[in-house]
Coordinates of C-alpha atoms and ligand atoms in Angstrom, one line a residue:
M1 CA 14.1 13.4 12.0
D2 CA 15.6 15.0 8.9
T3 CA 14.2 14.2 5.4
L4 CA 17.5 12.3 4.1
T5 CA 17.7 10.1 7.3
A6 CA 14.0 9.2 6.8
L7 CA 14.5 8.4 3.1
T8 CA 17.8 6.4 3.6
Q9 CA 16.9 4.7 7.0
R10 CA 13.3 3.5 6.5
V11 CA 12.6 -0.1 6.7
S12 CA 9.6 -2.2 6.4
V13 CA 8.1 -3.5 9.5
P14 CA 6.1 -6.8 9.0
R15 CA 4.9 -7.3 12.5
L16 CA 2.9 -4.4 13.9
T17 CA 0.9 -4.0 17.1
E18 CA -1.2 -1.3 19.0
P19 CA -1.4 1.5 19.1
G20 CA -1.9 2.5 15.6
P21 CA -1.4 6.1 14.3
T22 CA -3.3 8.7 16.0
P23 CA -6.1 10.6 13.8
E24 CA -3.6 13.4 13.6
Q25 CA -0.9 11.1 12.4
V26 CA -3.3 9.4 9.9
R27 CA -3.9 13.1 8.6
Q28 CA -0.2 13.8 8.4
L29 CA 0.4 10.6 6.5
L30 CA -2.3 11.5 4.0
A31 CA -1.0 15.1 3.7
A32 CA 2.4 13.7 2.8
A33 CA 0.8 11.4 0.3
I34 CA -1.0 13.9 -1.7
R35 CA 2.1 15.9 -2.1
A36 CA 3.5 13.2 -4.5
P37 CA 4.2 14.3 -8.1
D38 CA 1.2 14.0 -10.3
H39 CA 1.4 14.6 -14.1
G40 CA -1.5 16.7 -15.2
M41 CA -2.7 17.2 -11.7
L42 CA -5.1 14.3 -12.2
R43 CA -5.1 13.5 -8.5
P44 CA -5.3 9.8 -9.3
W45 CA -5.0 8.7 -5.5
R46 CA -7.9 7.4 -3.4
F47 CA -7.4 6.1 0.1
I48 CA -9.6 4.0 2.3
V49 CA -8.4 4.1 6.0
L50 CA -9.6 1.1 7.9
E51 CA -9.2 0.9 11.7
G52 CA -10.7 -1.2 14.5
A53 CA -13.7 -3.2 13.6
D54 CA -13.8 -1.8 10.0
R55 CA -10.8 -3.9 9.2
E56 CA -13.1 -6.9 9.4
R57 CA -14.8 -5.7 6.2
L58 CA -11.4 -6.2 4.4
G59 CA -11.3 -9.7 6.1
D60 CA -15.0 -10.1 4.7
I61 CA -13.7 -9.4 1.1
M62 CA -10.8 -11.7 1.4
E63 CA -12.9 -14.6 2.8
W64 CA -15.5 -14.0 0.1
R65 CA -12.8 -14.1 -2.5
L66 CA -11.5 -17.3 -1.2
L67 CA -14.9 -19.0 -1.2
K68 CA -15.6 -17.9 -4.7
R69 CA -12.5 -19.7 -5.9
Q70 CA -12.7 -22.5 -3.4
P71 CA -16.1 -23.0 -2.2
D72 CA -15.2 -26.0 0.1
A73 CA -12.4 -23.8 1.9
D74 CA -12.4 -25.0 5.5
R75 CA -12.7 -22.7 8.6
K76 CA -9.1 -22.7 9.2
A77 CA -8.3 -21.4 5.6
R78 CA -11.0 -18.8 6.0
D79 CA -10.0 -17.6 9.3
K80 CA -6.3 -17.4 8.3
L81 CA -7.2 -15.1 5.5
R82 CA -9.6 -13.0 7.6
A83 CA -6.7 -12.6 10.2
K84 CA -4.5 -10.8 7.5
A85 CA -6.9 -7.8 7.7
L86 CA -6.1 -7.6 11.4
R87 CA -2.3 -7.9 11.1
A88 CA -2.0 -4.0 12.1
P89 CA -4.0 -1.6 13.9
T90 CA -4.5 0.6 10.8
L91 CA -4.6 -0.2 7.2
I92 CA -4.6 2.3 4.3
V93 CA -5.8 0.9 0.9
A94 CA -4.3 3.1 -1.7
V95 CA -6.1 2.9 -5.2
A96 CA -5.2 4.7 -8.4
E97 CA -8.4 5.9 -9.9
I98 CA -7.5 6.1 -13.6
T99 CA -8.6 9.0 -15.8
E100 CA -8.5 8.6 -19.5
H101 CA -6.3 11.4 -20.5
H102 CA -4.7 12.3 -23.9
K103 CA -1.2 13.0 -22.4
V104 CA -1.1 11.0 -19.1
P105 CA -1.3 7.3 -19.6
A106 CA -2.5 5.0 -16.9
W107 CA 0.9 3.8 -15.9
E108 CA 2.0 7.4 -15.0
Q109 CA -1.1 7.7 -12.8
V110 CA -0.3 4.3 -11.1
L111 CA 3.3 5.5 -10.5
A112 CA 1.9 8.8 -9.0
V113 CA 0.0 6.8 -6.6
G114 CA 3.0 4.6 -5.9
A115 CA 4.9 7.8 -5.0
A116 CA 2.1 8.9 -2.7
V117 CA 2.5 5.4 -1.0
Q118 CA 6.1 5.9 -0.6
N119 CA 5.5 9.3 1.0
I120 CA 3.2 7.4 3.4
M121 CA 6.0 4.8 4.2
V122 CA 8.7 7.6 4.7
A123 CA 6.3 9.8 6.8
A124 CA 5.4 6.9 8.9
H125 CA 9.0 6.2 9.6
A126 CA 9.8 9.8 10.2
L127 CA 6.8 9.6 12.9
G128 CA 8.3 6.5 14.5
L129 CA 5.4 4.3 13.2
G130 CA 6.1 1.1 11.7
A131 CA 4.7 0.4 8.2
M132 CA 4.6 -2.3 5.5
W133 CA 3.4 -2.1 1.9
R134 CA 1.7 -5.2 0.6
T135 CA -0.2 -6.2 -2.6
G136 CA -0.8 -9.7 -3.5
D137 CA -3.4 -11.3 -5.9
L138 CA -6.2 -9.3 -4.1
A139 CA -4.9 -6.1 -5.7
N140 CA -5.4 -7.3 -9.2
D141 CA -8.9 -8.9 -8.8
P142 CA -11.6 -7.1 -10.6
S143 CA -14.2 -8.5 -8.3
V144 CA -12.2 -7.2 -5.2
K145 CA -11.8 -3.8 -6.8
A146 CA -15.6 -3.6 -7.3
R147 CA -16.0 -4.4 -3.5
L148 CA -13.6 -1.8 -2.8
G149 CA -15.8 0.7 -4.9
F150 CA -13.5 0.9 -7.9
A151 CA -13.8 -0.2 -11.5
D152 CA -11.5 -2.8 -13.3
K153 CA -9.6 0.1 -15.2
D154 CA -8.4 1.3 -11.6
Q155 CA -5.4 -0.2 -9.7
V156 CA -5.0 -1.2 -6.1
V157 CA -1.5 0.1 -5.5
G158 CA -1.1 -1.1 -2.0
F159 CA -2.5 -2.3 1.3
I160 CA -0.5 -0.2 3.8
Y161 CA -0.3 -1.7 7.2
L162 CA 0.4 0.7 10.1
G163 CA 1.1 0.6 13.7
T164 CA 3.8 0.3 16.4
P165 CA 6.7 -2.0 15.6
A166 CA 6.3 -5.4 17.4
V167 CA 9.9 -6.4 16.4
A168 CA 13.3 -4.7 16.5
P169 CA 14.0 -3.0 13.2
K170 CA 15.8 -5.1 10.9
A171 CA 19.3 -4.2 9.8
L172 CA 19.5 -2.0 6.6
P173 CA 21.1 -3.8 3.8
D174 CA 24.7 -3.0 3.2
E175 CA 24.2 -1.4 -0.2
T176 CA 25.5 1.4 -2.4
P177 CA 23.8 2.7 -5.5
D178 CA 26.9 1.8 -7.6
P179 CA 25.6 -1.6 -8.9
F180 CA 22.6 0.1 -10.2
L181 CA 24.4 2.6 -12.4
R182 CA 24.6 2.2 -16.1
E183 CA 26.3 4.0 -18.8
L184 CA 24.3 5.1 -22.1
P185 CA 25.2 2.7 -24.8
D186 CA 27.6 4.0 -27.6
D187 CA 25.8 5.2 -30.7
Ligands
FMN201 C1 4.3 -2.5 -4.9 C2 4.7 -3.3 -3.8 C3 4.0 -4.5 -3.3 C4 4.6 -5.3 -2.3 N1 3.8 -6.4 -1.9 C5 4.4 -7.1 -0.9 C6 3.5 -8.2 -0.4 O1 2.4 -8.4 -0.8 N2 4.0 -9.0 0.6 C7 5.3 -8.7 1.1 O2 5.8 -9.4 1.9 N3 6.1 -7.7 0.6 C8 5.5 -6.8 -0.3 N4 6.3 -5.9 -0.7 C9 7.8 -5.5 -0.2 C10 7.7 -5.1 1.2 O3 6.8 -3.8 1.2 C11 9.1 -4.5 1.4 O4 9.4 -3.4 0.6 C12 10.2 -5.6 1.4 O5 9.9 -6.5 2.3 C13 11.7 -5.1 1.7 O6 11.7 -4.4 2.9 P1 12.3 -2.9 3.0 O7 11.1 -1.9 2.6 O8 12.5 -2.7 4.4 O9 13.5 -2.9 2.2 C14 5.8 -5.1 -1.8 C15 6.6 -3.8 -2.2 C16 6.0 -3.0 -3.2 C17 6.7 -1.8 -3.6

């Protein structure tokens, strides 16, 4: 698939099944990720790849967070959350590890990791994989960041779910760039 086709035809795939990406495909996705633009070459991206039973550890964190907030959460609610970590064969947690820098503010480092995630999304599509970028409250919880091995200054940019599409690709929205164009205001 050529690059422009991948960029313009990519869609998110919310329902994913086995098989997940091969180890070689995971390497390709990460290789694409680390070619994102990065002001100051700070290399802010960190990736945790979770496959198979390792995904349960993210489920543990989700359940642990629920119980901290709602100690009486019932089994059903706990299992529902745990199941989220198993929604796809492979998960990549993408985190911006922020470096204090005189010229590159934190927001630029977060954007660089966002660009890295988008590279993963487009590369996954080009490889015929399904992918879905998710965040949710989990991404902004300092205690979750700590359990993932990061500090509060860092930012979880996405939980990227990867696998084989379990549903037909949704139709692309019928959109053009025109509504997003603006003119410079008059002086
Ligand atoms: C930073 C970020 C976080 C997102 N988090 C979620 C999420 O937690 N849950 C969700 O359903 N969609 C989330 N989305 C949106 C989907 O990834 C997806 O882009 C959206 O469903 C539109 O589908 P499309 O990518 O095919 O246009 C997020 C997107 C971004 C960029």
